[in-house]
Short mmCIF file of C-alpha atoms in Angstrom, two decimals:
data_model
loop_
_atom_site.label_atom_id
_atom_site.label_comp_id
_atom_site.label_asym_id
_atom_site.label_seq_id
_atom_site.Cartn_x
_atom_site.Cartn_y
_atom_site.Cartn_z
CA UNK A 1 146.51 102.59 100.40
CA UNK A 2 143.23 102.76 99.05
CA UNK A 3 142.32 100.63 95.78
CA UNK A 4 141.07 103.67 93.57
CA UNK A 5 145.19 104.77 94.05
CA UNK A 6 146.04 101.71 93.40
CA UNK A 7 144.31 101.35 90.32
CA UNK A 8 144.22 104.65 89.40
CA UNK A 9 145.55 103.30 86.38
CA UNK A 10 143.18 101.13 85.27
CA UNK A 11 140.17 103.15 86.57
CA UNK A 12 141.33 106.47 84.94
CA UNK A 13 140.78 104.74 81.91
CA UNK A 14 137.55 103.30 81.92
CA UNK A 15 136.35 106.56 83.20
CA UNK A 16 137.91 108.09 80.07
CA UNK A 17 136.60 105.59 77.64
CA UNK A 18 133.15 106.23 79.19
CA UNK A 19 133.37 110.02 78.90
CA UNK A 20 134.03 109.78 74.72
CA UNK A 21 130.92 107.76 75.00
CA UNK A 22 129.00 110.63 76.93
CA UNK A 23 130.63 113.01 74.19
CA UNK A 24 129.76 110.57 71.46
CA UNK A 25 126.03 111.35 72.58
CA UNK A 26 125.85 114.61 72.66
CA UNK A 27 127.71 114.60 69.04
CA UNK A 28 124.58 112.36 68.36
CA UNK A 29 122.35 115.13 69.26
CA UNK A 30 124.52 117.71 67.94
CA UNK A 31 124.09 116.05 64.09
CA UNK A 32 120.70 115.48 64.91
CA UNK A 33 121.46 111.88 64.41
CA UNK A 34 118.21 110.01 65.01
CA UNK A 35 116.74 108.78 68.17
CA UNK A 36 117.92 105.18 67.95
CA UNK A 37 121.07 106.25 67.62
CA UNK A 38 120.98 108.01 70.86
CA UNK A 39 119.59 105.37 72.66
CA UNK A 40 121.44 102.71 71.68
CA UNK A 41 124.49 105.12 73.40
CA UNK A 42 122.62 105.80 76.66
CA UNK A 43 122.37 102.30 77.04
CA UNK A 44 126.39 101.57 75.98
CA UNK A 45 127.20 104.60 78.77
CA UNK A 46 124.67 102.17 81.50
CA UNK A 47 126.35 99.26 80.29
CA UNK A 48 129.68 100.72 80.91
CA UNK A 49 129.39 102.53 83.75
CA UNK A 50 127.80 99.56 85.38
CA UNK A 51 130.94 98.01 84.56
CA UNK A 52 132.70 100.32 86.06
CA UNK A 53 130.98 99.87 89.41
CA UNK A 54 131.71 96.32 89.42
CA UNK A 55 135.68 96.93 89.09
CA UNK A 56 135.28 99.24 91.97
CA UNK A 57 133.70 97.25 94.14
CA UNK A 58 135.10 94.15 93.57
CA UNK A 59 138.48 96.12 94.19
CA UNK A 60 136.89 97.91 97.49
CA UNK A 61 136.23 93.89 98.81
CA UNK A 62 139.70 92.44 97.76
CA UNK A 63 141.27 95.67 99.64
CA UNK A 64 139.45 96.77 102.03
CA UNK A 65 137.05 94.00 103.84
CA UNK A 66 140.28 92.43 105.32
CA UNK A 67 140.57 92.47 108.97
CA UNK A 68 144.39 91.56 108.70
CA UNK A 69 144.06 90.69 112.53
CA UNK A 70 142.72 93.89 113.75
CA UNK A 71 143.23 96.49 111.52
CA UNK A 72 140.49 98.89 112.00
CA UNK A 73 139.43 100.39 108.95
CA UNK A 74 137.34 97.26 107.79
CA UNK A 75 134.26 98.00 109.65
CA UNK A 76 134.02 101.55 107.95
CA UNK A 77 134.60 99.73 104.97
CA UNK A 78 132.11 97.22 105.07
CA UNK A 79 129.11 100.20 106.26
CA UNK A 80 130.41 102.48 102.86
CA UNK A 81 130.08 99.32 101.12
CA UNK A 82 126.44 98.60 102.18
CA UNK A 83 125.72 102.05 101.55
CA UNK A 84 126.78 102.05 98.25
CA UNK A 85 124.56 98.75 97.76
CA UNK A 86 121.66 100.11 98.91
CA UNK A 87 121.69 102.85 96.35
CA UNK A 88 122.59 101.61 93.59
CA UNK A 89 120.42 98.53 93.60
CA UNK A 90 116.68 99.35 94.00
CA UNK B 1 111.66 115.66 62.92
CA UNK B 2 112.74 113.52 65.73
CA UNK B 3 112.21 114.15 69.53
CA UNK B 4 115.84 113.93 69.90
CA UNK B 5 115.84 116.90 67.71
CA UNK B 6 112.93 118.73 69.35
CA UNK B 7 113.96 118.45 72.17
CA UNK B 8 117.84 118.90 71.30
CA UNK B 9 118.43 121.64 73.92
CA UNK B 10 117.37 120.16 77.11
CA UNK B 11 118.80 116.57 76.35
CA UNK B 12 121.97 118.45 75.25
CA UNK B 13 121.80 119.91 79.09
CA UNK B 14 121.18 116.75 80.37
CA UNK B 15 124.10 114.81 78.90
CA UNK B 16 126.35 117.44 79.86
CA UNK B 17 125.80 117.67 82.66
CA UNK B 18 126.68 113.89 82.94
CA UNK B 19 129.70 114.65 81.28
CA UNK B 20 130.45 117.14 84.07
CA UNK B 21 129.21 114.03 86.67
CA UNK B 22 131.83 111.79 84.52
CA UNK B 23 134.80 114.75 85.01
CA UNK B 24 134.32 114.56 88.66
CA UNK B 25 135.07 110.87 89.17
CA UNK B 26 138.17 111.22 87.37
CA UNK B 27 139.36 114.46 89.55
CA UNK B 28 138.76 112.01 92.23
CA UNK B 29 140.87 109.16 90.84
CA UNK B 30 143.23 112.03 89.86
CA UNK B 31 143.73 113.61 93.70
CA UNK B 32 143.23 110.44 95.27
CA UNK B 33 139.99 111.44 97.10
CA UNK B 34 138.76 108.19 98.93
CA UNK B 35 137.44 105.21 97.24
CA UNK B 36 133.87 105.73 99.16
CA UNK B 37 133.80 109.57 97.07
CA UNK B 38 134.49 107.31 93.98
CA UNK B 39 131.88 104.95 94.56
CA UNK B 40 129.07 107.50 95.02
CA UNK B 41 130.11 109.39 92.15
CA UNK B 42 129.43 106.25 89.94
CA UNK B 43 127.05 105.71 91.77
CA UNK B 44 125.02 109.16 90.73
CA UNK B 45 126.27 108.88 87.03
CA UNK B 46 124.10 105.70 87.02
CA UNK B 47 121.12 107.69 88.23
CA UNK B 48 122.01 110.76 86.12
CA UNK B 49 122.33 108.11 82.77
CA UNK B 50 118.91 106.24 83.94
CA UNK B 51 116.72 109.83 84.14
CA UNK B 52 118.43 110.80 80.88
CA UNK B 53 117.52 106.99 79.26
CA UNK B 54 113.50 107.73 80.85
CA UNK B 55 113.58 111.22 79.24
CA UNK B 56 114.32 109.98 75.77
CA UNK B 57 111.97 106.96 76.02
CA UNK B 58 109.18 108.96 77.28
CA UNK B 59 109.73 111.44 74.22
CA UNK B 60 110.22 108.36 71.99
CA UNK B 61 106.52 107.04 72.63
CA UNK B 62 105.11 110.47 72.79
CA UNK B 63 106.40 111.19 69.33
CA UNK B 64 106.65 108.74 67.26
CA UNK B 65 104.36 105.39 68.76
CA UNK B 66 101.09 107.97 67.44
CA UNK B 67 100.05 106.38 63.97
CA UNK B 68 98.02 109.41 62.86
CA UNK B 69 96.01 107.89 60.48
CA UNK B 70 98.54 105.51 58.19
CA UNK B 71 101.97 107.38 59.10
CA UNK B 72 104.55 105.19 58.04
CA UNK B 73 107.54 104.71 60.92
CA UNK B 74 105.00 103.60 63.91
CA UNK B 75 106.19 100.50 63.55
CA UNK B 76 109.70 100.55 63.02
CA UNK B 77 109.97 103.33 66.14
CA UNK B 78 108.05 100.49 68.41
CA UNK B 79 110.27 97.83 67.15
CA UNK B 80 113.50 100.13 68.18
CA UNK B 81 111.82 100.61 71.46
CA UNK B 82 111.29 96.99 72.18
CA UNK B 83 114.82 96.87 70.88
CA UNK B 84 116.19 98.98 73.68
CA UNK B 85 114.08 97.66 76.51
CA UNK B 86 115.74 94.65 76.33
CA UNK B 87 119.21 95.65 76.14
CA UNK B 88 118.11 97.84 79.06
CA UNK B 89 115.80 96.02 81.11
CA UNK B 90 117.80 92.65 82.19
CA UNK C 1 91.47 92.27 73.52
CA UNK C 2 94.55 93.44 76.06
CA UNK C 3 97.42 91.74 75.19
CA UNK C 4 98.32 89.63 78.76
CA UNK C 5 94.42 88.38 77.98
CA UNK C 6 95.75 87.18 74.29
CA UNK C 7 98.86 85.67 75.81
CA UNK C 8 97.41 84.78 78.90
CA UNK C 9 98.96 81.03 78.79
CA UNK C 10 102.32 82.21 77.62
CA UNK C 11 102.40 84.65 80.72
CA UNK C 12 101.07 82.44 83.20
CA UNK C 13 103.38 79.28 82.42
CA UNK C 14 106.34 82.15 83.44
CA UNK C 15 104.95 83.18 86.62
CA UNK C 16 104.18 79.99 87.29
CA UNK C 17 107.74 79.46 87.03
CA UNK C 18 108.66 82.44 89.03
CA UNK C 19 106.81 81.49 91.88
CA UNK C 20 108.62 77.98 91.28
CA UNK C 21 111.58 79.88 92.01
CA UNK C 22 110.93 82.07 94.63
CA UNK C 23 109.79 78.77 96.39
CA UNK C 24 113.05 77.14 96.27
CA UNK C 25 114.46 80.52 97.96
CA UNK C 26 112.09 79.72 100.65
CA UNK C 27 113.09 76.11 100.60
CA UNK C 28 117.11 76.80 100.71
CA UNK C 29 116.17 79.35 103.83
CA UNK C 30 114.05 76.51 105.51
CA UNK C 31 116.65 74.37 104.92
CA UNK C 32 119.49 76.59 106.29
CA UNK C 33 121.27 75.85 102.76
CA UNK C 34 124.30 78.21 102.57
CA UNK C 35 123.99 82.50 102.17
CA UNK C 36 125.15 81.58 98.64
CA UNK C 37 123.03 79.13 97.58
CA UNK C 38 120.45 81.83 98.65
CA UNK C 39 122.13 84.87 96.81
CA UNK C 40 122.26 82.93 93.78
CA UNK C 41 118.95 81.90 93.64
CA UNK C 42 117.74 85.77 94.54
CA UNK C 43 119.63 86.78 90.75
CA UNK C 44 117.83 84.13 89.47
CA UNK C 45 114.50 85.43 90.02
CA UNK C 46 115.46 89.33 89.68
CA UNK C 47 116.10 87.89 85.98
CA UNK C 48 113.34 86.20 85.55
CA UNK C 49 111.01 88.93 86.81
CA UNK C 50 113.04 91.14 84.21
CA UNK C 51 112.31 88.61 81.29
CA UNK C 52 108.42 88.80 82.14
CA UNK C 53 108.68 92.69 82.07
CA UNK C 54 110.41 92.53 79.12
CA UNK C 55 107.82 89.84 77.34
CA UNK C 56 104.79 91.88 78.77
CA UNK C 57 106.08 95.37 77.87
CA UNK C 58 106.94 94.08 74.12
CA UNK C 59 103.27 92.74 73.87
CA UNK C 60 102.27 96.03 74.82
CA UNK C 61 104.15 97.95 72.57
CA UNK C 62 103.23 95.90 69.96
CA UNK C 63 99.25 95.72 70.87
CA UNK C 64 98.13 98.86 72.48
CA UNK C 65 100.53 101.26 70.47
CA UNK C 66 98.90 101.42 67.08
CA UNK C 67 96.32 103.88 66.65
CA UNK C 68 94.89 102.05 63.65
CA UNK C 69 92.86 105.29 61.98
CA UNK C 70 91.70 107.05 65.40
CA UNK C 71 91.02 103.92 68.04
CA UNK C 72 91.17 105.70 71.26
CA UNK C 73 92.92 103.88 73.93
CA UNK C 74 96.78 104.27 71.98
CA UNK C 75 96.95 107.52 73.81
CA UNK C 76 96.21 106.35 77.49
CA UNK C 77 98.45 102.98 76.78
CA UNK C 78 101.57 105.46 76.28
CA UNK C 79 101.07 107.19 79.20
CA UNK C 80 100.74 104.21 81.21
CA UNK C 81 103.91 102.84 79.45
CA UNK C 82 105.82 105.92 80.44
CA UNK C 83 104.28 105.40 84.10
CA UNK C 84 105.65 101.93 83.88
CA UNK C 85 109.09 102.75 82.40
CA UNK C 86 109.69 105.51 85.04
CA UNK C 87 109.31 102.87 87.98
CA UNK C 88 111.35 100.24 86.49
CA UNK C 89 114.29 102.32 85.57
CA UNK C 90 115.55 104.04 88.38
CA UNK D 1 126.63 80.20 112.02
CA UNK D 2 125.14 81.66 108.32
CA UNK D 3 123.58 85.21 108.32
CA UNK D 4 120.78 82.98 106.38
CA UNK D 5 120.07 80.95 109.17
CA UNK D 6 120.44 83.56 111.91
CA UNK D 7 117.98 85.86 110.32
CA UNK D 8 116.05 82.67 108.74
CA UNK D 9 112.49 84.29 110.58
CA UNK D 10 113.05 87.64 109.19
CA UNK D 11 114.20 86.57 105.61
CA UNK D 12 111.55 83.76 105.62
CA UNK D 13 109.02 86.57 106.18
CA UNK D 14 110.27 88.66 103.03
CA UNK D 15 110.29 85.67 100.73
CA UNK D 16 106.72 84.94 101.39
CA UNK D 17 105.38 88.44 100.85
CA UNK D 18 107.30 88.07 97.12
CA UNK D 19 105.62 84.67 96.72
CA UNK D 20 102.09 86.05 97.83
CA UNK D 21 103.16 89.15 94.88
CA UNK D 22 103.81 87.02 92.47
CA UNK D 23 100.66 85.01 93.43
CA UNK D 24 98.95 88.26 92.80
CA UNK D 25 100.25 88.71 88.88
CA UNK D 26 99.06 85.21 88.53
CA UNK D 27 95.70 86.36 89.91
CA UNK D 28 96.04 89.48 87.52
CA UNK D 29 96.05 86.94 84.26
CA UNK D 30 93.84 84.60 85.16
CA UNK D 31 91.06 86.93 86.40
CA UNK D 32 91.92 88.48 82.87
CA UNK D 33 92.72 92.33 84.57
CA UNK D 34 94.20 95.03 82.15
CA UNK D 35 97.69 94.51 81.77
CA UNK D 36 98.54 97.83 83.30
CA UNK D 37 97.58 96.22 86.76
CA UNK D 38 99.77 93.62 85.38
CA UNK D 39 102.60 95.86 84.63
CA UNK D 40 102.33 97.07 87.91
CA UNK D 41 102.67 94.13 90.25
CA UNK D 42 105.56 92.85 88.18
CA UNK D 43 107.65 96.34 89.00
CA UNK D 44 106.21 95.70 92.06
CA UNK D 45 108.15 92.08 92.36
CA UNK D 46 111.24 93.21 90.92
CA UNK D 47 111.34 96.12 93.70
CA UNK D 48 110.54 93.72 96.29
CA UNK D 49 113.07 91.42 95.37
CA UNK D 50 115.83 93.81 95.33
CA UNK D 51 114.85 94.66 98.77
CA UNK D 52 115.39 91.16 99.87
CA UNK D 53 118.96 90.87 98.19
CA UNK D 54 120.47 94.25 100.05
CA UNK D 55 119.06 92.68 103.01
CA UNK D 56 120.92 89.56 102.35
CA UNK D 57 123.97 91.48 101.18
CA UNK D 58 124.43 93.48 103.93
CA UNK D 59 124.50 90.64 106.50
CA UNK D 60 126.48 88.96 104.26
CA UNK D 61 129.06 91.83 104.57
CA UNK D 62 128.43 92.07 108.04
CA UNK D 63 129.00 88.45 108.86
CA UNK D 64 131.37 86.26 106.88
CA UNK D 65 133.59 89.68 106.10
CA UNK D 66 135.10 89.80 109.52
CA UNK D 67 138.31 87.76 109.59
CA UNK D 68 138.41 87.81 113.43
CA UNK D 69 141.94 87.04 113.60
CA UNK D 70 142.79 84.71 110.65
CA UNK D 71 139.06 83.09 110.75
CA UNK D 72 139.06 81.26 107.36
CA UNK D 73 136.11 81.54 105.08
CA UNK D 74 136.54 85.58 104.77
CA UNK D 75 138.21 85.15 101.60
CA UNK D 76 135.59 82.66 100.56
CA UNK D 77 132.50 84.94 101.66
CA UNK D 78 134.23 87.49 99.58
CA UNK D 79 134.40 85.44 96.30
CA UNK D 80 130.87 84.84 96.67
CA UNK D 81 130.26 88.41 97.04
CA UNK D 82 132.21 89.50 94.01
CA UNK D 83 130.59 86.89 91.88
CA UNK D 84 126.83 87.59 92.85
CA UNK D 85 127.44 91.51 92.39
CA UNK D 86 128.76 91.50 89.31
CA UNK D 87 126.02 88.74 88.12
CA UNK D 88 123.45 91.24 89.63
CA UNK D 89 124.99 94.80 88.42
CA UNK D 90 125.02 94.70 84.36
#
């Protein structure tokens, strides 16, 4: 079973939590709240959603990059998982 | 009046349409789509969040970092600026 | 007087220290330290290179961003900024 | 045998075009250029540099996260790549 089942949980609500904070800029520029305001909450939604990745991938690792004596599946998982490297760090 | 004002309408777009980038990684945690569909969704939020984070700066410094002749507010807009470039930048 | 002229020493005793880094990556590979000895040493110097950004953008900000009663050159430093700020987040 | 060692040559290669970059900031300051050239080369370092860790990442992945039948040191390798991501991704 794939990790993001597993800890659907979990990851359902950090995803939540960072979607108030998507709403909680556009409220910003709603109320014409000023600009520091919405930056300062850009950066909180990077922060977080870096955050996010993390919890994901460290999860994708701990689940997935296990050969458990010959169980395919690992090699996929270790090409998605240098995919996803390459684009998100550049 | 503030860029984030000014420009209300298109940043509006923009964050919703993160919002809508947001919704879609938790439809995927909801139906159990694969954890590599997860991954790339956070994956483009990131990208979607850094674009929307360039389009405010670049309005910031447009706007407000212009002095015109004694204008008052120059100098606290750079300091927020160096403010956020280095809770972003790091 | 640009800026990485006036802080010229302050600037140079961090690159210096930079290159002292990237050196010892070149060392641990010479070496045939471990992968993690090298990985580590890699975040080090992504850090560091994001500290000197950080120190060289603030001095620019803070120099080349005040028009002080119609000096010319305030305009070209923003765009350059923006130029700068759309490369390094991405 | 370490993905470090193994692809020492091609590594080794990488790490001195990053030290002859950051040789060319230092060149920048002391040969006083503006400090958008400046700018420049250090986005130029950071991009560079991120280069050289997916390149270390993904043999990392592709080495050490192979259990190969109960090979030891797969759980380790994956430790160490938990720990440098989510020092690199914040």
């Amino acid at each position: 079973m794939s990790h993001t089942v597993h800890e659907k949980k979990k990851l359902l609500a950090r995803v939540r939590r960072i979607r108030g904070q998507v709403e909680a800029i556009e409220r910003a520029l709603e109320e014409e709240s000023g600009c520091e305001t919405v930056m300062h909450r850009i950066a909180g939604v990077r922060g977080a959603v870096n955050g996010l990745m993390n919890e994901v991938l460290e999860d994708h690792v701990r689940t997935h990059l296990v050969d458990a004596g010959g169980e395919s599946g690992a090699a996929d998982a270790r090409e998605q998982l240098i995919d996803v490297l390459r684009s998100y760090i550049k």
